[in-house]
Amino acid sequence: MKCVKMSLRLILIFLVLVLFHHNAVLEAIEIGELRKLAAKNNVSCILVFGDSSVDPGNNNHLSTLNKANYLPYGLDLSNSQPTGRFSNGKLATDFIAEALGYVNMTRGFLDPQINNMDMLHGISFASAGSGYDDLTANLSNAMSLAKQREYLRHYEIQLRQMVGAEKASEVMKNALYILSMGTNDFLQNYFVEVVRSKQYSVEQYQNFLIHSMFTHVKDLIHGVGARRLAVVGVPPLGCEPLIRTIRDDETKCDDDLNKVAFSFNLKLKRELQTLKRLFGIKASFIDIYSIIQEAVQNPHKFGFEETRNGCCGTGTTEYGETCKGLSTCADRTKFVFWDAVHPSEKMHKIMADEALKAINADLLS
């Protein structure tokens, strides 16, 4: 009888190992296929614009309080080294660049340690605190979208000096341009400051931001020949721990803010269709609203346990400077949010996987 039980255990262990190996190989094949498709379509690199969701450390070199170049930020990076990323580890754009075969970590354009390989494979111009509205960036001395476009022109000049005008033009034309912002426009600008809320209704302000996005993309198309664009929608704003703390609601997200985010995302999607029709570009909308909301509502599906609080400090109000030097949760993989505003590295990986599906379907087909 003992031999039979032992045999059954061995069979079960064998099956688990086989399944694990199969899943690992499957994932490797999928990543391999993505890299082949990227190479086949001559995708040269990723060039990123945005806010703290995709800033790898540009703000370290600005006179702004919006920085994350101190622990516990970066706790799960190599040697627990904070880089300026508003996360315990990598950002979604890092995972995307890695999956497409470029670099393991995207560099910020202002990083003094940037090298030629970084320049050729993945650069972020993003700045924490920025938005589609340049006023949003001005409120916290972040790099505005206009400034990020200006630095793109400097990048192009440096690229020409490195590889020549013809090759530089190919890199710019064949890059995957990623745009991720909008949260600060609503949460730090419109609903806090009085300037925009006196000028515009919520819907009018949404349209103002959409026009800014359109102008930026048009500049990329006409200025550097951009042909592939991925625009990241805004997350469910009312589900951020900070917002739930302010609204004093332990049980659910703020529906009104989520409706603002959801309707804005619908406008983004429609505008992308307009851009595709007018300019013949390939464009993809990255729906992080749905995936974050699903993680908050069904955490166990993704292996999460905590959705109400972030991992840093009490998890209710701390982010940025107020998170500096605080203790953290023991298991970061159980938390949707790293601090009271920003997702954890695990959530970034989940968002990156969703983004890669969309990129594969819309930009590499």
mmCIF file of C-alpha atoms in Angstrom:
data_model
loop_
_atom_site.group_PDB
_atom_site.id
_atom_site.type_symbol
_atom_site.label_atom_id
_atom_site.label_comp_id
_atom_site.label_asym_id
_atom_site.label_seq_id
_atom_site.Cartn_x
_atom_site.Cartn_y
_atom_site.Cartn_z
ATOM 1 C CA MET A 1 0.000 0.000 0.000
ATOM 2 C CA LYS A 2 2.867 2.379 0.857
ATOM 3 C CA CYS A 3 4.443 1.649 -2.538
ATOM 4 C CA VAL A 4 1.175 2.517 -4.281
ATOM 5 C CA LYS A 5 0.902 5.831 -2.381
ATOM 6 C CA MET A 6 4.544 6.631 -3.167
ATOM 7 C CA SER A 7 3.953 5.853 -6.856
ATOM 8 C CA LEU A 8 0.934 8.154 -6.925
ATOM 9 C CA ARG A 9 2.953 10.946 -5.326
ATOM 10 C CA LEU A 10 5.737 10.499 -7.880
ATOM 11 C CA ILE A 11 3.226 10.584 -10.732
ATOM 12 C CA LEU A 12 1.656 13.781 -9.390
ATOM 13 C CA ILE A 13 5.066 15.417 -8.951
ATOM 14 C CA PHE A 14 6.007 14.374 -12.483
ATOM 15 C CA LEU A 15 2.787 15.849 -13.906
ATOM 16 C CA VAL A 16 3.329 19.126 -12.057
ATOM 17 C CA LEU A 17 6.874 19.359 -13.375
ATOM 18 C CA VAL A 18 5.721 18.585 -16.913
ATOM 19 C CA LEU A 19 3.009 21.245 -16.723
ATOM 20 C CA PHE A 20 5.445 23.774 -15.260
ATOM 21 C CA HIS A 21 7.958 23.041 -18.001
ATOM 22 C CA HIS A 22 5.244 23.298 -20.642
ATOM 23 C CA ASN A 23 4.111 26.711 -19.356
ATOM 24 C CA ALA A 24 7.700 27.967 -19.133
ATOM 25 C CA VAL A 25 8.424 26.816 -22.688
ATOM 26 C CA LEU A 26 5.130 28.291 -23.899
ATOM 27 C CA GLU A 27 6.008 31.653 -22.374
ATOM 28 C CA ALA A 28 9.468 31.494 -23.917
ATOM 29 C CA ILE A 29 7.972 30.713 -27.336
ATOM 30 C CA GLU A 30 5.534 33.628 -27.038
ATOM 31 C CA ILE A 31 8.348 36.020 -26.118
ATOM 32 C CA GLY A 32 10.423 34.568 -28.921
ATOM 33 C CA GLU A 33 7.589 35.114 -31.383
ATOM 34 C CA LEU A 34 7.172 38.704 -30.223
ATOM 35 C CA ARG A 35 10.850 39.373 -30.790
ATOM 36 C CA LYS A 36 10.690 37.782 -34.240
ATOM 37 C CA LEU A 37 7.680 39.898 -35.161
ATOM 38 C CA ALA A 38 9.367 43.044 -33.872
ATOM 39 C CA ALA A 39 12.464 42.235 -35.934
ATOM 40 C CA LYS A 40 10.390 41.303 -38.987
ATOM 41 C CA ASN A 41 8.583 44.651 -38.793
ATOM 42 C CA ASN A 42 11.874 46.510 -38.231
ATOM 43 C CA VAL A 43 10.772 47.892 -34.863
ATOM 44 C CA SER A 44 13.942 49.684 -33.814
ATOM 45 C CA CYS A 45 13.353 50.689 -30.184
ATOM 46 C CA ILE A 46 10.816 52.130 -27.763
ATOM 47 C CA LEU A 47 10.552 55.854 -27.111
ATOM 48 C CA VAL A 48 8.423 56.754 -24.102
ATOM 49 C CA PHE A 49 6.586 59.915 -23.064
ATOM 50 C CA GLY A 50 4.565 60.325 -19.901
ATOM 51 C CA ASP A 51 4.409 60.756 -16.152
ATOM 52 C CA SER A 52 5.505 58.742 -13.090
ATOM 53 C CA SER A 53 3.943 55.609 -14.559
ATOM 54 C CA VAL A 54 6.848 55.467 -17.047
ATOM 55 C CA ASP A 55 9.530 57.782 -15.603
ATOM 56 C CA PRO A 56 12.675 55.677 -14.980
ATOM 57 C CA GLY A 57 14.440 58.522 -13.178
ATOM 58 C CA ASN A 58 14.410 61.689 -15.276
ATOM 59 C CA ASN A 59 13.085 63.635 -12.311
ATOM 60 C CA ASN A 60 16.263 62.817 -10.386
ATOM 61 C CA HIS A 61 17.878 65.545 -12.473
ATOM 62 C CA LEU A 62 15.172 68.184 -12.102
ATOM 63 C CA SER A 63 14.447 70.740 -9.379
ATOM 64 C CA THR A 64 11.248 69.050 -8.275
ATOM 65 C CA LEU A 65 9.969 67.293 -5.175
ATOM 66 C CA ASN A 66 8.488 64.520 -7.347
ATOM 67 C CA LYS A 67 11.340 62.049 -6.997
ATOM 68 C CA ALA A 68 11.753 58.422 -6.029
ATOM 69 C CA ASN A 69 15.531 58.043 -5.874
ATOM 70 C CA TYR A 70 15.513 56.763 -2.301
ATOM 71 C CA LEU A 71 14.438 53.622 -0.479
ATOM 72 C CA PRO A 72 12.081 51.906 -0.219
ATOM 73 C CA TYR A 73 11.580 52.730 -3.926
ATOM 74 C CA GLY A 74 13.613 50.267 -5.966
ATOM 75 C CA LEU A 75 13.613 47.755 -3.123
ATOM 76 C CA ASP A 76 13.285 44.801 -5.503
ATOM 77 C CA LEU A 77 15.685 46.054 -8.146
ATOM 78 C CA SER A 78 19.266 44.798 -8.343
ATOM 79 C CA ASN A 79 21.056 45.485 -5.041
ATOM 80 C CA SER A 80 17.867 47.260 -3.858
ATOM 81 C CA GLN A 81 19.084 50.302 -5.741
ATOM 82 C CA PRO A 82 16.494 53.104 -6.137
ATOM 83 C CA THR A 83 16.581 54.530 -9.652
ATOM 84 C CA GLY A 84 13.809 57.089 -9.579
ATOM 85 C CA ARG A 85 11.096 54.642 -10.586
ATOM 86 C CA PHE A 86 7.916 55.050 -8.533
ATOM 87 C CA SER A 87 7.743 51.344 -7.817
ATOM 88 C CA ASN A 88 9.415 48.646 -5.781
ATOM 89 C CA GLY A 89 10.857 47.305 -9.023
ATOM 90 C CA LYS A 90 10.440 47.557 -12.773
ATOM 91 C CA LEU A 91 7.857 49.545 -14.714
ATOM 92 C CA ALA A 92 5.600 48.190 -17.448
ATOM 93 C CA THR A 93 7.775 49.843 -20.095
ATOM 94 C CA ASP A 94 10.819 47.958 -18.762
ATOM 95 C CA PHE A 95 8.979 44.667 -19.216
ATOM 96 C CA ILE A 96 7.819 45.693 -22.700
ATOM 97 C CA ALA A 97 11.350 46.630 -23.798
ATOM 98 C CA GLU A 98 12.676 43.356 -22.400
ATOM 99 C CA ALA A 99 9.976 41.272 -24.093
ATOM 100 C CA LEU A 100 10.693 42.883 -27.467
ATOM 101 C CA GLY A 101 14.379 42.068 -27.059
ATOM 102 C CA TYR A 102 15.869 45.508 -26.493
ATOM 103 C CA VAL A 103 17.000 46.241 -22.943
ATOM 104 C CA ASN A 104 16.094 44.972 -19.490
ATOM 105 C CA MET A 105 15.604 48.488 -18.150
ATOM 106 C CA THR A 106 14.719 51.624 -20.083
ATOM 107 C CA ARG A 107 16.928 54.627 -19.409
ATOM 108 C CA GLY A 108 15.811 58.188 -18.853
ATOM 109 C CA PHE A 109 17.088 60.688 -21.394
ATOM 110 C CA LEU A 110 18.512 62.849 -18.591
ATOM 111 C CA ASP A 111 20.448 59.957 -17.070
ATOM 112 C CA PRO A 112 24.169 60.902 -17.167
ATOM 113 C CA GLN A 113 25.076 57.193 -17.358
ATOM 114 C CA ILE A 114 23.217 56.714 -20.641
ATOM 115 C CA ASN A 115 25.259 54.942 -23.316
ATOM 116 C CA ASN A 116 25.055 54.277 -27.055
ATOM 117 C CA MET A 117 23.206 50.969 -26.659
ATOM 118 C CA ASP A 118 20.604 52.658 -24.467
ATOM 119 C CA MET A 119 20.172 55.368 -27.079
ATOM 120 C CA LEU A 120 19.556 52.796 -29.782
ATOM 121 C CA HIS A 121 17.197 50.503 -27.881
ATOM 122 C CA GLY A 122 15.026 52.288 -25.362
ATOM 123 C CA ILE A 123 14.711 55.809 -23.994
ATOM 124 C CA SER A 124 12.099 57.438 -21.787
ATOM 125 C CA PHE A 125 11.488 61.180 -21.782
ATOM 126 C CA ALA A 126 8.774 60.827 -19.132
ATOM 127 C CA SER A 127 8.648 62.995 -16.035
ATOM 128 C CA ALA A 128 6.734 62.285 -12.829
ATOM 129 C CA GLY A 129 4.036 64.916 -12.337
ATOM 130 C CA SER A 130 3.573 65.606 -16.039
ATOM 131 C CA GLY A 131 0.417 65.381 -18.121
ATOM 132 C CA TYR A 132 -1.216 66.208 -21.438
ATOM 133 C CA ASP A 133 -1.816 69.697 -20.028
ATOM 134 C CA ASP A 134 1.479 71.612 -19.734
ATOM 135 C CA LEU A 135 0.047 73.449 -16.729
ATOM 136 C CA THR A 136 -0.031 70.148 -14.865
ATOM 137 C CA ALA A 137 3.741 69.749 -15.206
ATOM 138 C CA ASN A 138 4.328 73.378 -14.260
ATOM 139 C CA LEU A 139 2.578 72.857 -10.915
ATOM 140 C CA SER A 140 5.357 70.513 -9.748
ATOM 141 C CA ASN A 141 8.311 71.625 -11.932
ATOM 142 C CA ALA A 142 8.105 68.450 -13.984
ATOM 143 C CA MET A 143 8.942 68.221 -17.683
ATOM 144 C CA SER A 144 5.900 69.204 -19.712
ATOM 145 C CA LEU A 145 4.887 67.265 -22.786
ATOM 146 C CA ALA A 146 6.245 70.134 -24.885
ATOM 147 C CA LYS A 147 9.599 69.809 -23.074
ATOM 148 C CA GLN A 148 9.610 66.054 -23.608
ATOM 149 C CA ARG A 149 9.112 66.646 -27.348
ATOM 150 C CA GLU A 150 11.994 69.136 -27.273
ATOM 151 C CA TYR A 151 14.250 66.508 -25.714
ATOM 152 C CA LEU A 152 13.194 64.069 -28.440
ATOM 153 C CA ARG A 153 14.686 66.492 -30.960
ATOM 154 C CA HIS A 154 17.928 66.563 -28.942
ATOM 155 C CA TYR A 155 17.838 62.755 -28.937
ATOM 156 C CA GLU A 156 17.506 62.713 -32.724
ATOM 157 C CA ILE A 157 20.485 65.059 -33.092
ATOM 158 C CA GLN A 158 22.635 62.836 -30.858
ATOM 159 C CA LEU A 159 21.464 59.771 -32.770
ATOM 160 C CA ARG A 160 22.586 61.339 -36.058
ATOM 161 C CA GLN A 161 26.000 62.011 -34.573
ATOM 162 C CA MET A 162 26.208 58.366 -33.481
ATOM 163 C CA VAL A 163 24.977 56.476 -36.552
ATOM 164 C CA GLY A 164 24.548 59.026 -39.332
ATOM 165 C CA ALA A 165 21.481 60.822 -40.657
ATOM 166 C CA GLU A 166 20.082 57.935 -42.722
ATOM 167 C CA LYS A 167 20.266 55.331 -39.947
ATOM 168 C CA ALA A 168 18.950 57.811 -37.377
ATOM 169 C CA SER A 169 15.968 58.521 -39.609
ATOM 170 C CA GLU A 170 15.246 54.779 -39.837
ATOM 171 C CA VAL A 171 15.425 54.406 -36.049
ATOM 172 C CA MET A 172 13.002 57.285 -35.504
ATOM 173 C CA LYS A 173 10.581 56.101 -38.162
ATOM 174 C CA ASN A 174 10.535 52.491 -36.975
ATOM 175 C CA ALA A 175 10.400 53.136 -33.235
ATOM 176 C CA LEU A 176 7.463 52.155 -31.057
ATOM 177 C CA TYR A 177 6.236 55.368 -29.434
ATOM 178 C CA ILE A 178 4.536 54.896 -26.062
ATOM 179 C CA LEU A 179 2.459 57.624 -24.437
ATOM 180 C CA SER A 180 1.316 57.200 -20.806
ATOM 181 C CA MET A 181 -0.186 60.108 -18.871
ATOM 182 C CA GLY A 182 -3.433 61.794 -17.861
ATOM 183 C CA THR A 183 -3.775 60.861 -14.185
ATOM 184 C CA ASN A 184 -2.074 64.031 -12.906
ATOM 185 C CA ASP A 185 -4.192 66.201 -15.198
ATOM 186 C CA PHE A 186 -7.276 65.149 -13.281
ATOM 187 C CA LEU A 187 -6.081 64.354 -9.743
ATOM 188 C CA GLN A 188 -3.379 66.998 -9.263
ATOM 189 C CA ASN A 189 -4.679 69.686 -11.569
ATOM 190 C CA TYR A 190 -8.373 69.817 -12.411
ATOM 191 C CA PHE A 191 -9.830 68.508 -9.140
ATOM 192 C CA VAL A 192 -7.335 70.324 -6.865
ATOM 193 C CA GLU A 193 -6.286 73.570 -8.566
ATOM 194 C CA VAL A 194 -8.877 76.164 -9.561
ATOM 195 C CA VAL A 195 -7.576 77.401 -12.932
ATOM 196 C CA ARG A 196 -8.794 74.624 -15.230
ATOM 197 C CA SER A 197 -11.937 73.823 -13.263
ATOM 198 C CA LYS A 198 -13.032 77.468 -13.674
ATOM 199 C CA GLN A 199 -12.245 77.422 -17.384
ATOM 200 C CA TYR A 200 -13.727 74.041 -18.345
ATOM 201 C CA SER A 201 -16.370 71.539 -17.400
ATOM 202 C CA VAL A 202 -15.063 67.990 -16.923
ATOM 203 C CA GLU A 203 -16.060 67.038 -20.467
ATOM 204 C CA GLN A 204 -14.529 70.208 -21.915
ATOM 205 C CA TYR A 205 -11.291 69.531 -20.046
ATOM 206 C CA GLN A 206 -11.246 65.968 -21.338
ATOM 207 C CA ASN A 207 -11.551 67.354 -24.872
ATOM 208 C CA PHE A 208 -8.754 69.843 -24.120
ATOM 209 C CA LEU A 209 -6.476 66.954 -23.093
ATOM 210 C CA ILE A 210 -7.466 64.902 -26.140
ATOM 211 C CA HIS A 211 -6.548 67.823 -28.389
ATOM 212 C CA SER A 212 -3.157 68.037 -26.658
ATOM 213 C CA MET A 213 -2.568 64.326 -27.269
ATOM 214 C CA PHE A 214 -3.571 64.748 -30.937
ATOM 215 C CA THR A 215 -1.163 67.691 -31.364
ATOM 216 C CA HIS A 216 1.689 65.727 -29.763
ATOM 217 C CA VAL A 217 1.149 62.700 -31.996
ATOM 218 C CA LYS A 218 0.788 64.883 -35.097
ATOM 219 C CA ASP A 219 4.130 66.474 -34.208
ATOM 220 C CA LEU A 220 5.707 63.019 -33.899
ATOM 221 C CA ILE A 221 4.312 61.983 -37.288
ATOM 222 C CA HIS A 222 5.378 65.106 -39.165
ATOM 223 C CA GLY A 223 8.525 65.798 -37.151
ATOM 224 C CA VAL A 224 10.241 62.408 -36.944
ATOM 225 C CA GLY A 225 8.098 60.142 -39.123
ATOM 226 C CA ALA A 226 6.501 58.131 -36.310
ATOM 227 C CA ARG A 227 4.405 55.219 -37.609
ATOM 228 C CA ARG A 228 3.665 53.088 -34.529
ATOM 229 C CA LEU A 229 1.939 54.434 -31.460
ATOM 230 C CA ALA A 230 0.745 52.856 -28.204
ATOM 231 C CA VAL A 231 -1.359 55.106 -25.974
ATOM 232 C CA VAL A 232 -1.954 53.984 -22.402
ATOM 233 C CA GLY A 233 -5.331 54.881 -20.932
ATOM 234 C CA VAL A 234 -5.726 56.327 -17.449
ATOM 235 C CA PRO A 235 -6.312 53.865 -14.589
ATOM 236 C CA PRO A 236 -9.453 53.702 -12.424
ATOM 237 C CA LEU A 237 -8.615 56.881 -10.517
ATOM 238 C CA GLY A 238 -11.106 56.208 -7.760
ATOM 239 C CA CYS A 239 -9.403 52.947 -6.786
ATOM 240 C CA GLU A 240 -6.098 54.471 -5.728
ATOM 241 C CA PRO A 241 -5.540 54.002 -1.967
ATOM 242 C CA LEU A 242 -4.959 57.741 -1.507
ATOM 243 C CA ILE A 243 -8.319 58.594 -3.062
ATOM 244 C CA ARG A 244 -10.136 55.960 -1.027
ATOM 245 C CA THR A 245 -8.512 57.345 2.125
ATOM 246 C CA ILE A 246 -9.517 60.911 1.278
ATOM 247 C CA ARG A 247 -13.063 59.787 0.495
ATOM 248 C CA ASP A 248 -13.058 57.676 3.690
ATOM 249 C CA ASP A 249 -14.484 54.587 2.011
ATOM 250 C CA GLU A 250 -13.040 51.212 3.004
ATOM 251 C CA THR A 251 -15.449 49.177 0.905
ATOM 252 C CA LYS A 252 -15.318 50.463 -2.667
ATOM 253 C CA CYS A 253 -13.645 52.730 -5.182
ATOM 254 C CA ASP A 254 -14.888 56.223 -5.934
ATOM 255 C CA ASP A 255 -17.400 55.749 -8.761
ATOM 256 C CA ASP A 256 -17.485 59.398 -9.850
ATOM 257 C CA LEU A 257 -13.729 59.545 -10.487
ATOM 258 C CA ASN A 258 -13.803 56.173 -12.206
ATOM 259 C CA LYS A 259 -16.514 57.444 -14.549
ATOM 260 C CA VAL A 260 -14.303 60.417 -15.440
ATOM 261 C CA ALA A 261 -11.420 58.052 -16.209
ATOM 262 C CA PHE A 262 -13.593 55.630 -18.156
ATOM 263 C CA SER A 263 -15.180 58.315 -20.331
ATOM 264 C CA PHE A 264 -11.782 59.905 -20.980
ATOM 265 C CA ASN A 265 -10.457 56.543 -22.145
ATOM 266 C CA LEU A 266 -13.361 56.229 -24.597
ATOM 267 C CA LYS A 267 -12.387 59.605 -26.044
ATOM 268 C CA LEU A 268 -8.755 58.471 -26.326
ATOM 269 C CA LYS A 269 -9.819 55.366 -28.231
ATOM 270 C CA ARG A 270 -11.924 57.371 -30.676
ATOM 271 C CA GLU A 271 -9.134 59.878 -31.235
ATOM 272 C CA LEU A 272 -6.707 57.071 -32.037
ATOM 273 C CA GLN A 273 -9.084 55.876 -34.740
ATOM 274 C CA THR A 274 -9.104 59.422 -36.145
ATOM 275 C CA LEU A 275 -5.302 59.515 -36.146
ATOM 276 C CA LYS A 276 -5.150 56.187 -37.930
ATOM 277 C CA ARG A 277 -7.627 57.367 -40.554
ATOM 278 C CA LEU A 278 -5.989 60.762 -41.138
ATOM 279 C CA PHE A 279 -2.328 59.737 -41.135
ATOM 280 C CA GLY A 280 -2.301 56.007 -41.875
ATOM 281 C CA ILE A 281 -0.338 55.147 -38.736
ATOM 282 C CA LYS A 282 -0.653 52.000 -36.659
ATOM 283 C CA ALA A 283 -2.041 52.756 -33.211
ATOM 284 C CA SER A 284 -2.956 50.707 -30.177
ATOM 285 C CA PHE A 285 -4.916 51.630 -27.058
ATOM 286 C CA ILE A 286 -3.590 50.007 -23.870
ATOM 287 C CA ASP A 287 -6.508 49.468 -21.501
ATOM 288 C CA ILE A 288 -4.983 49.493 -18.022
ATOM 289 C CA TYR A 289 -8.275 50.690 -16.541
ATOM 290 C CA SER A 290 -9.906 47.290 -17.021
ATOM 291 C CA ILE A 291 -6.949 45.209 -15.845
ATOM 292 C CA ILE A 292 -6.383 47.248 -12.656
ATOM 293 C CA GLN A 293 -10.090 47.280 -11.885
ATOM 294 C CA GLU A 294 -10.221 43.524 -12.376
ATOM 295 C CA ALA A 295 -7.238 43.074 -10.047
ATOM 296 C CA VAL A 296 -8.945 45.222 -7.406
ATOM 297 C CA GLN A 297 -12.272 43.418 -7.728
ATOM 298 C CA ASN A 298 -10.890 39.875 -8.161
ATOM 299 C CA PRO A 299 -7.465 39.950 -6.504
ATOM 300 C CA HIS A 300 -7.095 36.197 -6.000
ATOM 301 C CA LYS A 301 -7.267 35.677 -9.759
ATOM 302 C CA PHE A 302 -3.830 37.299 -9.932
ATOM 303 C CA GLY A 303 -2.459 36.104 -6.602
ATOM 304 C CA PHE A 304 -3.074 39.400 -4.802
ATOM 305 C CA GLU A 305 -4.415 39.704 -1.269
ATOM 306 C CA GLU A 306 -4.389 43.472 -0.571
ATOM 307 C CA THR A 307 -6.180 45.945 -2.836
ATOM 308 C CA ARG A 308 -7.218 48.682 -0.398
ATOM 309 C CA ASN A 309 -3.767 49.811 0.812
ATOM 310 C CA GLY A 310 -0.329 50.222 -0.678
ATOM 311 C CA CYS A 311 2.753 48.385 0.579
ATOM 312 C CA CYS A 312 4.702 51.426 1.812
ATOM 313 C CA GLY A 313 4.045 52.701 5.330
ATOM 314 C CA THR A 314 0.376 52.532 6.285
ATOM 315 C CA GLY A 315 -0.435 52.243 2.587
ATOM 316 C CA THR A 316 -3.193 54.814 2.881
ATOM 317 C CA THR A 317 -1.597 58.190 2.102
ATOM 318 C CA GLU A 318 2.155 57.733 1.608
ATOM 319 C CA TYR A 319 3.760 58.241 -1.802
ATOM 320 C CA GLY A 320 6.881 60.001 -3.042
ATOM 321 C CA GLU A 321 8.629 62.004 -0.329
ATOM 322 C CA THR A 322 6.209 60.831 2.389
ATOM 323 C CA CYS A 323 7.162 57.219 1.636
ATOM 324 C CA LYS A 324 10.892 57.887 2.073
ATOM 325 C CA GLY A 325 12.613 55.571 4.548
ATOM 326 C CA LEU A 326 9.407 53.877 5.725
ATOM 327 C CA SER A 327 8.954 50.169 6.373
ATOM 328 C CA THR A 328 7.087 48.094 3.821
ATOM 329 C CA CYS A 329 4.892 45.028 3.665
ATOM 330 C CA ALA A 330 6.658 41.677 3.891
ATOM 331 C CA ASP A 331 5.420 40.281 0.557
ATOM 332 C CA ARG A 332 5.155 42.876 -2.200
ATOM 333 C CA THR A 333 3.693 40.318 -4.622
ATOM 334 C CA LYS A 334 0.457 40.272 -2.625
ATOM 335 C CA PHE A 335 -0.214 44.004 -3.151
ATOM 336 C CA VAL A 336 -1.824 45.646 -6.183
ATOM 337 C CA PHE A 337 -0.379 49.008 -5.131
ATOM 338 C CA TRP A 338 3.176 49.757 -4.059
ATOM 339 C CA ASP A 339 2.405 53.106 -2.440
ATOM 340 C CA ALA A 340 -0.861 55.017 -2.088
ATOM 341 C CA VAL A 341 -0.816 55.980 -5.784
ATOM 342 C CA HIS A 342 1.444 53.723 -7.866
ATOM 343 C CA PRO A 343 1.125 50.031 -8.790
ATOM 344 C CA SER A 344 3.523 47.378 -7.521
ATOM 345 C CA GLU A 345 6.081 45.748 -9.806
ATOM 346 C CA LYS A 346 3.841 42.679 -10.073
ATOM 347 C CA MET A 347 0.950 44.853 -11.233
ATOM 348 C CA HIS A 348 3.275 46.547 -13.733
ATOM 349 C CA LYS A 349 4.149 43.107 -15.129
ATOM 350 C CA ILE A 350 0.466 42.250 -15.504
ATOM 351 C CA MET A 351 -0.154 45.568 -17.275
ATOM 352 C CA ALA A 352 2.851 44.962 -19.537
ATOM 353 C CA ASP A 353 1.491 41.549 -20.533
ATOM 354 C CA GLU A 354 -1.815 43.153 -21.516
ATOM 355 C CA ALA A 355 0.036 45.877 -23.399
ATOM 356 C CA LEU A 356 2.090 43.317 -25.322
ATOM 357 C CA LYS A 357 -1.076 41.521 -26.426
ATOM 358 C CA ALA A 358 -2.427 44.785 -27.828
ATOM 359 C CA ILE A 359 0.920 45.717 -29.397
ATOM 360 C CA ASN A 360 1.145 42.292 -31.013
ATOM 361 C CA ALA A 361 -2.383 42.531 -32.424
ATOM 362 C CA ASP A 362 -2.357 46.171 -33.526
ATOM 363 C CA LEU A 363 1.239 47.109 -34.293
ATOM 364 C CA LEU A 364 3.080 43.940 -35.307
ATOM 365 C CA SER A 365 0.458 42.270 -37.493
#
